[in-house]
XYZ file of C-alpha atoms in Angstrom:
487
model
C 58.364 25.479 -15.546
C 59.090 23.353 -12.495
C 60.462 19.572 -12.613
C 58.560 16.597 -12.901
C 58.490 15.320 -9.637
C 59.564 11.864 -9.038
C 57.707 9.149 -10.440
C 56.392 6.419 -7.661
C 55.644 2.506 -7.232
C 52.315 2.274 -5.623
C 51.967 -0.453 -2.867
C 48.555 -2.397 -2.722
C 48.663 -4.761 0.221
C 45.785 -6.491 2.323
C 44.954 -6.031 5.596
C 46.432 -9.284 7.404
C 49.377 -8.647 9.688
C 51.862 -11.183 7.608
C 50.829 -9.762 4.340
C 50.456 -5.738 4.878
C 54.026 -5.830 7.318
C 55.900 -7.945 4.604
C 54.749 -5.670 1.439
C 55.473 -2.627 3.466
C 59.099 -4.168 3.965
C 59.805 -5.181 0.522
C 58.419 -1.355 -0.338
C 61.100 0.042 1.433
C 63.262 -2.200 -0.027
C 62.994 -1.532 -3.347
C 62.916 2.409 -2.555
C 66.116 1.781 -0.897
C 67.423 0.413 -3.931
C 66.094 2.926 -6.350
C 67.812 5.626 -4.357
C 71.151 3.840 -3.557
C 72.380 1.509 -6.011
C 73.552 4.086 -9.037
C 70.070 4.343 -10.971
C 69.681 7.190 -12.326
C 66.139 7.983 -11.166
C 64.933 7.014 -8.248
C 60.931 6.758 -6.893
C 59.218 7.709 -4.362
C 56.590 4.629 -2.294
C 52.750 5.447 -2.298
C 51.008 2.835 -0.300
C 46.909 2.330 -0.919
C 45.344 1.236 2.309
C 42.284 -0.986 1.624
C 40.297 -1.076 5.392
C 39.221 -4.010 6.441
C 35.964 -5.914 6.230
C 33.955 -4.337 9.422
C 33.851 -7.760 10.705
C 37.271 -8.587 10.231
C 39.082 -6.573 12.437
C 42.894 -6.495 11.234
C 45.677 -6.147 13.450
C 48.318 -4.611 10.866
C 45.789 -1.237 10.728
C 44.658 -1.202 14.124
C 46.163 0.379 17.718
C 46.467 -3.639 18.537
C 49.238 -4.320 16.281
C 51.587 -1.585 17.690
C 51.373 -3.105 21.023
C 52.467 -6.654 19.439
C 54.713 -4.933 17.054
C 53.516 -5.482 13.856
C 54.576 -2.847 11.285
C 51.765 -0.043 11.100
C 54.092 2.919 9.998
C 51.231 4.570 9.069
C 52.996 7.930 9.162
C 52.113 10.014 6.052
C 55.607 11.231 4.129
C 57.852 9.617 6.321
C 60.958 8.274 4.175
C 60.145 8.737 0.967
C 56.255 6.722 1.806
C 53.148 8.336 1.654
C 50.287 5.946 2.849
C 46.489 6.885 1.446
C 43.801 5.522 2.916
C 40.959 4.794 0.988
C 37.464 5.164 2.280
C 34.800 2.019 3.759
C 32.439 0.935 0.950
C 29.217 -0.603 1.507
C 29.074 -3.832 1.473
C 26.812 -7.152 2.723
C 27.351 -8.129 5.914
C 26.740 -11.719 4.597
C 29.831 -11.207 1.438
C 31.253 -14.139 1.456
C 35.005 -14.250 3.284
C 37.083 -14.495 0.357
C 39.370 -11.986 0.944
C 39.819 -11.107 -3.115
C 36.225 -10.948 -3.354
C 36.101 -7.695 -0.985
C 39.118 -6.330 -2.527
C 37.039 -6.405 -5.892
C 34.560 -3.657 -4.553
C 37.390 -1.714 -4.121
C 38.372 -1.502 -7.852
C 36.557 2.031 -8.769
C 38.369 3.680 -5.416
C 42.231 1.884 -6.013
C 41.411 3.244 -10.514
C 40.281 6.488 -9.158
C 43.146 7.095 -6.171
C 45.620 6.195 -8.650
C 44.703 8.195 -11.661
C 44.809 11.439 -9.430
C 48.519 11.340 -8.300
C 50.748 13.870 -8.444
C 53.511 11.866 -9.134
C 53.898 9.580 -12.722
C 53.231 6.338 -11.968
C 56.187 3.734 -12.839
C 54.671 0.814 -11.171
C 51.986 -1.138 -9.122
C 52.431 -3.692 -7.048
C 49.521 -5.690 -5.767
C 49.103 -8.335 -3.231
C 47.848 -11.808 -4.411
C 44.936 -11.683 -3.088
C 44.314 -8.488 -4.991
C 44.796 -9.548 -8.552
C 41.588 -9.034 -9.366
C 42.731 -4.962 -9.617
C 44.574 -6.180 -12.947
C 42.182 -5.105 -14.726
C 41.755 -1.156 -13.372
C 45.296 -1.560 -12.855
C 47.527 -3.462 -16.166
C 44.191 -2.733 -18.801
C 42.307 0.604 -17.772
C 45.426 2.556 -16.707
C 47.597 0.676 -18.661
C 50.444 0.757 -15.926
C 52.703 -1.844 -15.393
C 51.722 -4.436 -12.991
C 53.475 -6.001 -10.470
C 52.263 -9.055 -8.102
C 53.722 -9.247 -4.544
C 53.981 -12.819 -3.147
C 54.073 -13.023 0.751
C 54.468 -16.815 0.720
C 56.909 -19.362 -0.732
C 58.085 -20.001 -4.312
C 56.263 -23.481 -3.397
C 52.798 -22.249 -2.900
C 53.136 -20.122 -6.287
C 54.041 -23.153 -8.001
C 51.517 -24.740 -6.938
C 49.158 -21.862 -7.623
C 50.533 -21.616 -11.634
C 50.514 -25.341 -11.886
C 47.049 -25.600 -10.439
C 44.999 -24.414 -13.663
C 46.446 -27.448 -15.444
C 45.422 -30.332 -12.306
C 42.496 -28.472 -10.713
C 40.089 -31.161 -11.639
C 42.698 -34.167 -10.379
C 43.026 -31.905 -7.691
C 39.560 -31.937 -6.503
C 38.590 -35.543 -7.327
C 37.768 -38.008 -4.729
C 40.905 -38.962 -4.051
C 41.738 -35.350 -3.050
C 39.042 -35.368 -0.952
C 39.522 -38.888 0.392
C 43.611 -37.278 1.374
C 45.159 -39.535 -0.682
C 47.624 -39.807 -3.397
C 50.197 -37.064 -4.148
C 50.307 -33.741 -5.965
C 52.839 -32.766 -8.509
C 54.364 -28.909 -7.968
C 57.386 -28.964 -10.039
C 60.369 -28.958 -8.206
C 59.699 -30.590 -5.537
C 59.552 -34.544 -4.170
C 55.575 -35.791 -5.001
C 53.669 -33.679 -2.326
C 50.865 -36.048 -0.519
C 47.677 -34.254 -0.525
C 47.573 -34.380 3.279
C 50.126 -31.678 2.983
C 48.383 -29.344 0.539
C 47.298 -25.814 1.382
C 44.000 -26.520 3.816
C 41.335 -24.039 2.181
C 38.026 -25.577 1.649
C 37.556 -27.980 -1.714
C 35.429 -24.722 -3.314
C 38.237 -21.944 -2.341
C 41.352 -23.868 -4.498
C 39.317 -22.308 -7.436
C 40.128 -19.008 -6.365
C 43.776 -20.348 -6.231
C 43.195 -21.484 -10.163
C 42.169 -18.079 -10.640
C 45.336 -16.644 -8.992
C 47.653 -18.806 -11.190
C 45.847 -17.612 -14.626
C 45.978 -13.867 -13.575
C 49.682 -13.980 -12.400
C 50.637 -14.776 -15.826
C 49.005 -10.694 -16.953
C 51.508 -9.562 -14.611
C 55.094 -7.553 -15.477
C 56.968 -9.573 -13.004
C 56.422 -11.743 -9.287
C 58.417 -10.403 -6.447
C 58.197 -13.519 -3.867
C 59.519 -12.767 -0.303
C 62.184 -16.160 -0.730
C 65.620 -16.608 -1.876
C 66.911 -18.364 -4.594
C 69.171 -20.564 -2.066
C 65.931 -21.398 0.284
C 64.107 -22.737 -2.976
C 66.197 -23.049 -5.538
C 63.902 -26.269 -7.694
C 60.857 -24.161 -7.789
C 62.090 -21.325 -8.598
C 64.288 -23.237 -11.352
C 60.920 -25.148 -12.006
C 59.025 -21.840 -12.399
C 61.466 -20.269 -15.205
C 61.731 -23.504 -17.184
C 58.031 -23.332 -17.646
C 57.005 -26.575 -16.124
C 54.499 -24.874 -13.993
C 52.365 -23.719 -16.809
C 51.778 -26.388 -19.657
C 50.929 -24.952 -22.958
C 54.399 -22.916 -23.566
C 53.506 -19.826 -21.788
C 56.132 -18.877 -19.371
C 55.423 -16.863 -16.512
C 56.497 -13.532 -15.804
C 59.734 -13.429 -14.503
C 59.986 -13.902 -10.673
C 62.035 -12.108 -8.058
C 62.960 -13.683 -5.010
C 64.002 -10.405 -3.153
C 64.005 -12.277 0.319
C 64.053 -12.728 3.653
C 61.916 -9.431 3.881
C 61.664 -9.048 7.573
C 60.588 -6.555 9.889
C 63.154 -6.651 12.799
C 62.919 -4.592 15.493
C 66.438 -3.345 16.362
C 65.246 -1.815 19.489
C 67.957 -0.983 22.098
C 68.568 -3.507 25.291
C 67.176 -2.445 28.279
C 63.677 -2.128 27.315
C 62.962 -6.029 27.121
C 59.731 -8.048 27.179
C 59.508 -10.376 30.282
C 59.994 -12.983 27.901
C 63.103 -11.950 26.712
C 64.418 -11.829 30.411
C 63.275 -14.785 31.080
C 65.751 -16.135 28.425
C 68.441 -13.952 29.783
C 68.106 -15.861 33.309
C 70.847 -18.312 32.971
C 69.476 -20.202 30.451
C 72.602 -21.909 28.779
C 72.713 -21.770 24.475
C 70.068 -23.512 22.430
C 68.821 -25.127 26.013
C 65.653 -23.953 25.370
C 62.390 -24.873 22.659
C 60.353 -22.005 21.644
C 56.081 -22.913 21.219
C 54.609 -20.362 19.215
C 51.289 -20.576 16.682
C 51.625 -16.663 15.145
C 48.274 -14.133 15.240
C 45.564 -16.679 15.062
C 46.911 -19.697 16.807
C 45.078 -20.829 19.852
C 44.257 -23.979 21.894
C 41.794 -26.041 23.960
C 41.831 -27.246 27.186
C 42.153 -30.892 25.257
C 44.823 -29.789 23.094
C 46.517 -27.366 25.704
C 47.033 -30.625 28.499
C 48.420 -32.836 25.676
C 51.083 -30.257 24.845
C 51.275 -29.902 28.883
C 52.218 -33.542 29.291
C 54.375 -33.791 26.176
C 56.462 -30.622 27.088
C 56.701 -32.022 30.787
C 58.090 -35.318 29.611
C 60.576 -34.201 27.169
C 62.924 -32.804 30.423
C 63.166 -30.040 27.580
C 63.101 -26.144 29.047
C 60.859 -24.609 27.016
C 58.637 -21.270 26.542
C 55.122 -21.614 25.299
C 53.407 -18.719 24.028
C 49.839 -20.487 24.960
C 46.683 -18.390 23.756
C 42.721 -19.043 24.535
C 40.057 -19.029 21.844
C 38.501 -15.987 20.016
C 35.963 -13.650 21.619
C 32.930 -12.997 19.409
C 33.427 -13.145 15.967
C 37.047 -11.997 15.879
C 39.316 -14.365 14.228
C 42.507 -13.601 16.754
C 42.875 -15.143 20.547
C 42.222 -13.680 23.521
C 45.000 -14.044 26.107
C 44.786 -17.578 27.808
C 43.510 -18.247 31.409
C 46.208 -20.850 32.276
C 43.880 -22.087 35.202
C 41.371 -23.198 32.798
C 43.676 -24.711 30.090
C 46.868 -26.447 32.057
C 46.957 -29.751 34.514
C 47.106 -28.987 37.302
C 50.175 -29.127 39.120
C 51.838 -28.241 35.819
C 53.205 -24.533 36.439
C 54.677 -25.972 40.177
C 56.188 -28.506 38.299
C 58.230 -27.252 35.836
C 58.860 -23.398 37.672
C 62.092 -22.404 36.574
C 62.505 -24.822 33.658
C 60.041 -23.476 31.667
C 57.546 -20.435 31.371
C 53.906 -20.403 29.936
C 52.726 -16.844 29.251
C 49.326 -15.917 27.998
C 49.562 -13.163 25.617
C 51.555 -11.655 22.774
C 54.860 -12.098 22.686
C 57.642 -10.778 20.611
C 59.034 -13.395 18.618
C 61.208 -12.428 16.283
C 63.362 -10.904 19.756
C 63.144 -14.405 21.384
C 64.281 -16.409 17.706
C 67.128 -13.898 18.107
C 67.986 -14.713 21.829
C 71.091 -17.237 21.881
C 69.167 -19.725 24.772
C 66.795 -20.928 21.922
C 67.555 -23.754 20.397
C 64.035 -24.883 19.096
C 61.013 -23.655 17.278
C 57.649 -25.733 17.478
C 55.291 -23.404 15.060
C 52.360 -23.374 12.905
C 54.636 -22.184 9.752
C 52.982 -19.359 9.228
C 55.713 -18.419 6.219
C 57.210 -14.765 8.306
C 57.823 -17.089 11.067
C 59.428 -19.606 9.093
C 61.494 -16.770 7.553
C 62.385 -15.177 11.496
C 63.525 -18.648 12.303
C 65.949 -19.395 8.883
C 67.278 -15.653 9.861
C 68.040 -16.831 13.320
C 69.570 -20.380 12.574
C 66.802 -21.597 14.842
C 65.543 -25.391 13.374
C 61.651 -26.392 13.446
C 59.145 -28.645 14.218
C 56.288 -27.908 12.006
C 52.934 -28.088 13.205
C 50.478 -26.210 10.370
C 47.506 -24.874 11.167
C 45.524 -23.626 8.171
C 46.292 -21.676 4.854
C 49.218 -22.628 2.955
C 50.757 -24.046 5.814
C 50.758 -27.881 5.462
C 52.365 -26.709 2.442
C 55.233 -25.609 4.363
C 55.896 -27.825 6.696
C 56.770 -30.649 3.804
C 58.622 -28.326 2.324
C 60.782 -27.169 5.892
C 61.294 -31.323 6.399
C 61.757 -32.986 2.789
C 63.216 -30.047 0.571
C 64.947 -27.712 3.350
C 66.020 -30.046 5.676
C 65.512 -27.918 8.639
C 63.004 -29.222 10.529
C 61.910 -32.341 11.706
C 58.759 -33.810 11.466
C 55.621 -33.416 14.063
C 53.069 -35.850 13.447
C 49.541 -33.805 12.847
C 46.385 -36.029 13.576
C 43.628 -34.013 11.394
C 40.495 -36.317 12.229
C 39.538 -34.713 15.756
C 37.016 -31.970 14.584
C 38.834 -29.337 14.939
C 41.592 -30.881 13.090
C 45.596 -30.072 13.323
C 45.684 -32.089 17.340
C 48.997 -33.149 18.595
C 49.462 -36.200 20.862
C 51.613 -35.650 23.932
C 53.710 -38.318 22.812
C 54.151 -37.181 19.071
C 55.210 -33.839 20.861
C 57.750 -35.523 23.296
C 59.161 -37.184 20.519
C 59.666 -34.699 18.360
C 60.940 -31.970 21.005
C 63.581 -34.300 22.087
C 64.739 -34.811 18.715
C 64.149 -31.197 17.678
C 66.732 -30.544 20.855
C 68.458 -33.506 21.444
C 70.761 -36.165 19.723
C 68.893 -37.808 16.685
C 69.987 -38.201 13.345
C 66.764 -35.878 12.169
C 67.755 -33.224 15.070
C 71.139 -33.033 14.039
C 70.510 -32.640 9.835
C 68.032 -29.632 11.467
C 70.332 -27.895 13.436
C 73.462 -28.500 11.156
C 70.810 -27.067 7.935
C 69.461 -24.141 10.031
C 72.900 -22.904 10.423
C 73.918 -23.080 6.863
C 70.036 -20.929 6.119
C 71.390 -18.847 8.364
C 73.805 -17.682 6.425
C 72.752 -18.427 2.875
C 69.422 -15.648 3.865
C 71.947 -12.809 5.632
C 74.209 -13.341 2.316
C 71.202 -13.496 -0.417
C 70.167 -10.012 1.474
C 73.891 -8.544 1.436
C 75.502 -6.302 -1.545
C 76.058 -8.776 -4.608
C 73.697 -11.788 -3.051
C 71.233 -13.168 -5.265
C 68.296 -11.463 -3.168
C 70.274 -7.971 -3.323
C 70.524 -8.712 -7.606
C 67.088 -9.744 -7.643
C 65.700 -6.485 -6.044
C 67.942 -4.449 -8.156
C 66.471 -6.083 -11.492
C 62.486 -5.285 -10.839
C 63.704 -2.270 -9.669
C 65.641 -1.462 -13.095
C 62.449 -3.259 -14.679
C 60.001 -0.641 -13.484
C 62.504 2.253 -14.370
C 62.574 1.335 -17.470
C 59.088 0.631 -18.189
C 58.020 3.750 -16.740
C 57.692 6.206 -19.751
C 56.699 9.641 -18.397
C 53.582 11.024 -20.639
């Protein structure tokens, strides 16, 4: 009679590039830690891949993403990982966009794919947005359930608290963006800086907060020294009135992909940097997978970068073709002053497609980072030492940037004007003003810089052999050992 083979943690991660990359990573993470920290038995990674809506295209799962390096690894067996892809199921062209309600047709498949393993099944480990598979997963299989959070120990705060204040939440006066929020451990949030989903979509985020509490634990891609009042806030219980503690949380982070490619193979960006460019001389623009501007928005960044005397690279992109969510690569022509590229040649360069970020955040001439917070980018800039000037676009992101400038300290602030239309526009002043302080000599610039340096460190020690991250991983991984009971 042959040995049981190893038991396995099975992966179930969306589609989106800066959730599906960022599971994946903490994945291997946790396998690396079952195999090399002393436990006695370690697992093996299966990874369910859940294809995207037909008319949601998704980079992460697509030929697109390896050319702007997100983290596919879709190679069956390869380290201990074995990815299975689960078929397309009919559904309505008209289903509404909530991601979790798409996952939820999936239910049967994920019950079904899981059940017929080989391997025992210690653990899953689901994606927010796919907590709706509790219920195949924690009741019907009765395997212990694990939530992955791809965002801050802010947002799921929020998200816990929200079941309590859901009906403050959407009053009038949330609607009228006044007042202020409370999310336990942190300064009074003003509602212009809450997560940016339409009024009707925060109940989904009520519905997130009661279902986390079924789960065995929370892994959240954040350290305990980036956020240490929520995540003090969290385990005290004051995000969830009543006396019901949540599971307990592990902040196993940064979980980065970086790409430790060899020099000599660099993106003209990256040369471009390497040109003489002195250290921290030059601000970084970039808005992440969806981020894109107008003409109108694109010459008031124009005029604002101009002005600042700041040398700069701006990763500028046009708007979406069709019904794709993700930019197209800019025609400058049609979105710049003119005049503007003659102008500032050799002090600055605008280029119109991908770019690799996390390479230029590494490169020593960048001193700046004007982004839409997306929370990876936010985590490849803390890695880096690189401070911010937050300018959210949508999603949790407003979220964010309060917390970069009023809790963190690393950033400064960028005045957003949201009553345009489209929302989220940036004066060319606002942006001068910011960029030189983001750069230059204020008080505001110099608390950044000084706090992005000591991040810098605090997220390469949390991530190191006996930093809090490092003990974190090492307890859900001992968790799901010893839950796992082999039948």
């Amino acid at each position: 009679m042959g040995a049981m083979p190893s038991p396995t943690v099975v992966l179930v991660p969306v589609w989106a590039p800066g959730h599906f990359s960022s599971m994946l990573q903490a994945g291997k993470r946790l396998l690396l830690c079952s195999s090399g920290s002393g436990i006695s038995a370690p697992f093996t990674l299966t990874v369910l891949v859940i294809p995207p809506p037909m008319d949601s295209p998704a980079p992460a799962l697509t030929s697109e993403a390896s050319s702007q390096g997100h983290c596919c690894e879709m190679a069956s067996g390869d380290g201990g990982v074995d990815f299975h892809h689960l078929p397309a199921v009919e559904h309505s062209t008209d289903l509404p966009g909530h991601p979790s309600e798409y996952i939820q047709l999936y239910a049967p498949l994920v019950k079904e794919a899981i059940a017929g393993l080989a391997s025992p099944v210690a653990a899953v480990v689901v994606d927010f947005f796919a907590t709706p598979l509790l219920d195949v997963v924690a009741h019907d299989l009765a395997v212990p359930a694990y939530v992955y959070f791809a965002s801050t120990a802010a947002t799921l705060a929020l998200m816990l608290r929200l079941p309590a204040i859901y009906e403050d939440v959407v009053s009038a006066r949330f609607r009228e963006k006044r007042g202020f929020v409370d999310v336990p451990g942190m300064p009074p949030v003003p509602v212009a800086s809450m997560p940016s989903p339409e009024l009707n979509d925060y109940s989904w985020f009520v519905y997130y907060g009661r279902r986390f509490m079924e789960a065995r634990g929370i892994v959240v891609n954040t350290a305990a020294e980036l956020e240490p009042g929520v995540l003090a806030a969290i385990s005290d219980g004051l995000c969830t009135p009543g006396g019901d503690r949540a599971p307990p949380v592990y902040p196993i982070g940064p979980v980065l992909s970086l790409n430790n490619k060899p020099r000599g193979d660099d993106h003209e960006c990256v040369r471009w940097l390497d040109d003489a460019r002195p250290p921290a001389s030059v601000v970084f623009l970039c808005f992440g997978s969806r981020g894109w501007m107008d003409a109108a928005q694109a010459r008031e960044v124009a005029v604002g970068i101009e002005r600042s005397g700041q040398s700069f690279l701006w990763v500028l992109r046009g708007p979406p073709a069709g019904s794709s969510p993700y930019p197209t690569d800019a025609e400058l022509g049609d979105l710049l002053p003119d005049g503007f590229l003659e102008r500032t040649e050799g002090r600055g360069l605008v280029w119109p497609s991908w770019a690799p970020q996390a390479e230029i955040l590494a490169h020593a001439a960048v001193g700046g980072f004007v982004t839409h917070c997306g929370w990876n980018s936010v985590l490849e800039s803390l890695w880096h030492g690189v401070p911010m000037a937050p300018w959210p676009l949508y999603a949790e992101q407003p979220l964010n940037a309060f917390e970069l400038v009023a809790c963190m300290g690393v950033a400064v602030e960028l005045r957003v004007c949201t009553g345009r239309g489209q929302g989220n526009f940036v004066e060319a002043a606002e942006l001068e003003r910011a960029v030189k302080e983001l750069m230059g000599g204020g008080k505001e610039g110099r608390k950044a810089r000084e706090k992005a340096v000591e991040m810098k460190a605090a997220c390469r020690n949390a991530v190191e052999k006996g930093g809090t991250s490092y003990a974190a991983t090492q307890r859900v991984v001992q968790d799901m050992l010893e839950s796992y009971a082999p039948k």
